[in-house]
Short mmCIF file of C-alpha atoms in Angstrom, two decimals:
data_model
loop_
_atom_site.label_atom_id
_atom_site.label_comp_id
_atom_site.label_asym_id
_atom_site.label_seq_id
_atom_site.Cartn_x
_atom_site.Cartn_y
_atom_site.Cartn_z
CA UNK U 29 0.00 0.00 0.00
CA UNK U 30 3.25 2.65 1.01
CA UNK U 31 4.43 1.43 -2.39
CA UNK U 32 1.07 2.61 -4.67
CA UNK U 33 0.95 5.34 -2.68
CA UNK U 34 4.35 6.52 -2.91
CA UNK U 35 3.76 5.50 -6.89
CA UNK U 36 1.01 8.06 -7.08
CA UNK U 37 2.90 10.63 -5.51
CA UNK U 38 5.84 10.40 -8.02
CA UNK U 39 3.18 10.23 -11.28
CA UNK U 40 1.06 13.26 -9.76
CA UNK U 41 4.45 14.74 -9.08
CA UNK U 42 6.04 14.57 -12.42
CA UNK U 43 2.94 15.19 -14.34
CA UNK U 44 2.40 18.35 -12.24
CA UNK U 45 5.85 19.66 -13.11
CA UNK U 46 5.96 18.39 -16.59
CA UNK U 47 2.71 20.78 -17.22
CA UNK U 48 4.45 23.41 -15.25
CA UNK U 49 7.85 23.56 -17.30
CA UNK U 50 5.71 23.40 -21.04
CA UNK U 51 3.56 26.51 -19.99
CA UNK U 52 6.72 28.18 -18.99
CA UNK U 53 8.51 26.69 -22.40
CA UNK U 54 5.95 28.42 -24.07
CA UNK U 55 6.13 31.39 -22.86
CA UNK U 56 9.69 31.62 -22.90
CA UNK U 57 9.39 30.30 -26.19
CA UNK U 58 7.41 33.07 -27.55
CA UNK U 59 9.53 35.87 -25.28
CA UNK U 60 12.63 34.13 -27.21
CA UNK U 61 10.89 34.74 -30.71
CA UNK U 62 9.75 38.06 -29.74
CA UNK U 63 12.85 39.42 -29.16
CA UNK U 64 14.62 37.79 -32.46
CA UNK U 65 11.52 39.36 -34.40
CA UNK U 66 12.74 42.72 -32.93
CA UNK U 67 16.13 42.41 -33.20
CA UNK U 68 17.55 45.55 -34.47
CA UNK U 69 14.09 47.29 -35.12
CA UNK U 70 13.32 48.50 -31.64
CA UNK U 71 14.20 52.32 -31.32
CA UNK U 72 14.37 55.65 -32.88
CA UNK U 73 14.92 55.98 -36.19
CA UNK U 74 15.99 58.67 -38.42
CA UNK U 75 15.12 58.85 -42.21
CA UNK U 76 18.45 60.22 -44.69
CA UNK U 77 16.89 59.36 -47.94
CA UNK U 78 13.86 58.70 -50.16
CA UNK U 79 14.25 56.92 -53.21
CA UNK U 80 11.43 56.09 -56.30
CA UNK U 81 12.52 53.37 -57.94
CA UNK U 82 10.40 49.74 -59.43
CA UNK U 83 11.14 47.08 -56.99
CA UNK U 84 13.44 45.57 -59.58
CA UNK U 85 15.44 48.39 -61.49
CA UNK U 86 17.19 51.41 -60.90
CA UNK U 87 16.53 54.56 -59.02
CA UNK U 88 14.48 56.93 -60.53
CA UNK U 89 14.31 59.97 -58.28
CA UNK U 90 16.07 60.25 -54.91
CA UNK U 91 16.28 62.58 -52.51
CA UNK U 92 18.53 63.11 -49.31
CA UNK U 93 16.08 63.99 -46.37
CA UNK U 94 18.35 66.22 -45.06
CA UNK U 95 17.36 68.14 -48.24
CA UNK U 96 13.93 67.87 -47.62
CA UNK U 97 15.07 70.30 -44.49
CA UNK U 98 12.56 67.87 -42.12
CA UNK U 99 15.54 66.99 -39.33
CA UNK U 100 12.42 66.03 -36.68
CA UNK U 101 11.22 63.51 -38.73
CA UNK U 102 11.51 59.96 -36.42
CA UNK U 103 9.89 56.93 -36.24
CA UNK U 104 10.36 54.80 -33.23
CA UNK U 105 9.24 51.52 -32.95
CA UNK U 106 8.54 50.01 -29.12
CA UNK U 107 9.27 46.37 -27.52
CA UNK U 108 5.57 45.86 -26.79
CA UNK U 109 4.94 46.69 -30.93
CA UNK U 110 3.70 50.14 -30.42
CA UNK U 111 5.37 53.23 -31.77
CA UNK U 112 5.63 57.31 -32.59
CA UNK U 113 5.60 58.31 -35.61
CA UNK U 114 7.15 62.27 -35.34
CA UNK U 115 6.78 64.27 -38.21
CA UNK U 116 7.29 68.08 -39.33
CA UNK U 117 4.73 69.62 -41.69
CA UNK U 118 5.37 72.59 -43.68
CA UNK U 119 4.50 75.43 -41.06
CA UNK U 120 7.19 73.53 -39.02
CA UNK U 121 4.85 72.16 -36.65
CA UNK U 122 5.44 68.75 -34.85
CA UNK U 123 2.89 66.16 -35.04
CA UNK U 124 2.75 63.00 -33.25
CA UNK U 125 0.81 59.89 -34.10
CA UNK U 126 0.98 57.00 -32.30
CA UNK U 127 0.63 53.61 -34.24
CA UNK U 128 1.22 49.64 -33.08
CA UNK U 129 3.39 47.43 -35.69
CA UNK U 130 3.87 44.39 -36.56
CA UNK U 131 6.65 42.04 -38.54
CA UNK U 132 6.47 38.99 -40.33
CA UNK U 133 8.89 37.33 -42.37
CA UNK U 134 10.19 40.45 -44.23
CA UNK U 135 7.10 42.59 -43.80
CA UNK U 136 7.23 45.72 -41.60
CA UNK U 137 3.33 46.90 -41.31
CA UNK U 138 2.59 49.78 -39.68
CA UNK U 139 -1.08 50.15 -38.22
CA UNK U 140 -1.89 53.86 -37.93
CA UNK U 141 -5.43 55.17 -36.71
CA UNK U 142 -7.86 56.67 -39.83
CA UNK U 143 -5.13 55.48 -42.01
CA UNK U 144 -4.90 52.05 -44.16
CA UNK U 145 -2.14 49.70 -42.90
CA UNK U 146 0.95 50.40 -44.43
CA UNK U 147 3.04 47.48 -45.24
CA UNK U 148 6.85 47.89 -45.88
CA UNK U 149 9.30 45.25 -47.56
CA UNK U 150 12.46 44.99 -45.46
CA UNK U 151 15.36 45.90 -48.01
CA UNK U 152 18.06 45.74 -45.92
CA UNK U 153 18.20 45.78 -41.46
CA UNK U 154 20.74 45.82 -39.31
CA UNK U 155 21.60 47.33 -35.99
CA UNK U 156 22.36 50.86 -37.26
CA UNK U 157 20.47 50.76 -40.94
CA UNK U 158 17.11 50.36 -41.78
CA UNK U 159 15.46 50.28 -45.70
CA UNK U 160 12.31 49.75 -46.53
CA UNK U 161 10.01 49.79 -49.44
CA UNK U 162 6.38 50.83 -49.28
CA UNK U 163 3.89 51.33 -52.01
CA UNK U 164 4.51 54.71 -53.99
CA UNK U 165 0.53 54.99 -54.69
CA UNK U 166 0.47 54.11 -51.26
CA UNK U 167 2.52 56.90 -49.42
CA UNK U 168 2.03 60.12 -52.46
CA UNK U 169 -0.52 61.42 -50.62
CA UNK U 170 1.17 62.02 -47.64
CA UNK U 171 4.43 63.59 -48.69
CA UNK U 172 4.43 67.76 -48.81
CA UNK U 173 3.07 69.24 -51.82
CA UNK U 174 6.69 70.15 -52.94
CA UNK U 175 8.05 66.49 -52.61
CA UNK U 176 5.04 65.46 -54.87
CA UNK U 177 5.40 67.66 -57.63
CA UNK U 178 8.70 66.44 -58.07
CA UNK U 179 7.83 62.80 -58.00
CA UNK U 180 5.16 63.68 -60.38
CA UNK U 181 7.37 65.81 -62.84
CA UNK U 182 10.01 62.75 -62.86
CA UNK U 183 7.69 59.99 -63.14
CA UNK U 184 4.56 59.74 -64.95
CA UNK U 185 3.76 56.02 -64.36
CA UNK U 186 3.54 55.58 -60.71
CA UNK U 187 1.93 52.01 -60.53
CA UNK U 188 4.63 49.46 -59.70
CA UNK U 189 6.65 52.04 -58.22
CA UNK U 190 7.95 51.96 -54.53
CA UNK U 191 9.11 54.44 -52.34
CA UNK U 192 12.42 53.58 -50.18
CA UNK U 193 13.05 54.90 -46.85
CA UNK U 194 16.65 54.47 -45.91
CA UNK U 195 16.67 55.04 -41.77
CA UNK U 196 19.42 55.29 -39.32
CA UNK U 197 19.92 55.04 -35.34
#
């Protein structure tokens, strides 16, 4: 009788700790993946160029941000997949807007409020660089008037077309 009890001890033991250690695998499990996913995305980031260009092909209009006098323009992307997106409009004014992100296997999306999701193809990432491509028909609308007459006076087909970001730390 000691013996089948002791023998249901040790089963309810094990099986209680077994249970234990997978919910904690899993968690740690998904913590683990978490932080690959975000490896290297997680803080501020700068822009220093646009580019138009197809997705295969060569550049057809680029432009150094720094020319586009904007130097408050940051996007900064949070551990818990939230983010600010910081730009300056043309009366120099600083807007805010807060977004949550996501990234999948070379997808950057951006989910803004009142705005469609905006989903970026990771170029290139590392710890200090950061280029994407997004949609040109996508972002147009919300570049200044100035940047889009020149991306209209340059290109007259803009289906097919993306717009680069190249973004440092």
């Amino acid at each position: 009788m000691k013996r089948l009890l002791t023998i249901l001890c040790v089963v309810a033991f094990l099986s209680t700790a077994c249970s234990n250690d997978e919910a904690n695998t899993g968690q740690r499990a998904e913590s683990e993946w978490n932080d690959y996913i975000q490896k290297h995305l997680i803080g501020e980031w700068k822009p220093i160029s646009l580019s138009v260009k197809p997705l295969l092909g060569d550049v057809l209009l680029r432009e150094d941000y720094t020319a586009l006098s904007k130097p408050n323009d940051v996007v900064r992307l949070n551990k818990d997949f939230t983010g600010v997106l910081t730009r300056e409009d043309q009366q120099k004014n600083i807007k805010s807007t807060a977004f949550k992100w996501y990234h999948k296997f070379e997808e950057l999306g951006l989910v803004l409020p009142d705005y469609p999701v905006f989903k970026a193809v990771i170029l290139h990432k590392s710890q200090k660089e950061l280029e994407v491509a997004l949609p040109l028909e996508q972002v147009l609308p919300y570049f200044d008037l100035e940047l889009q007459e020149k991306v209209k006076k340059h290109i007259e087909q803009q289906e097919q077309l993306q717009a680069v970001f190249k973004f440092v730390k």
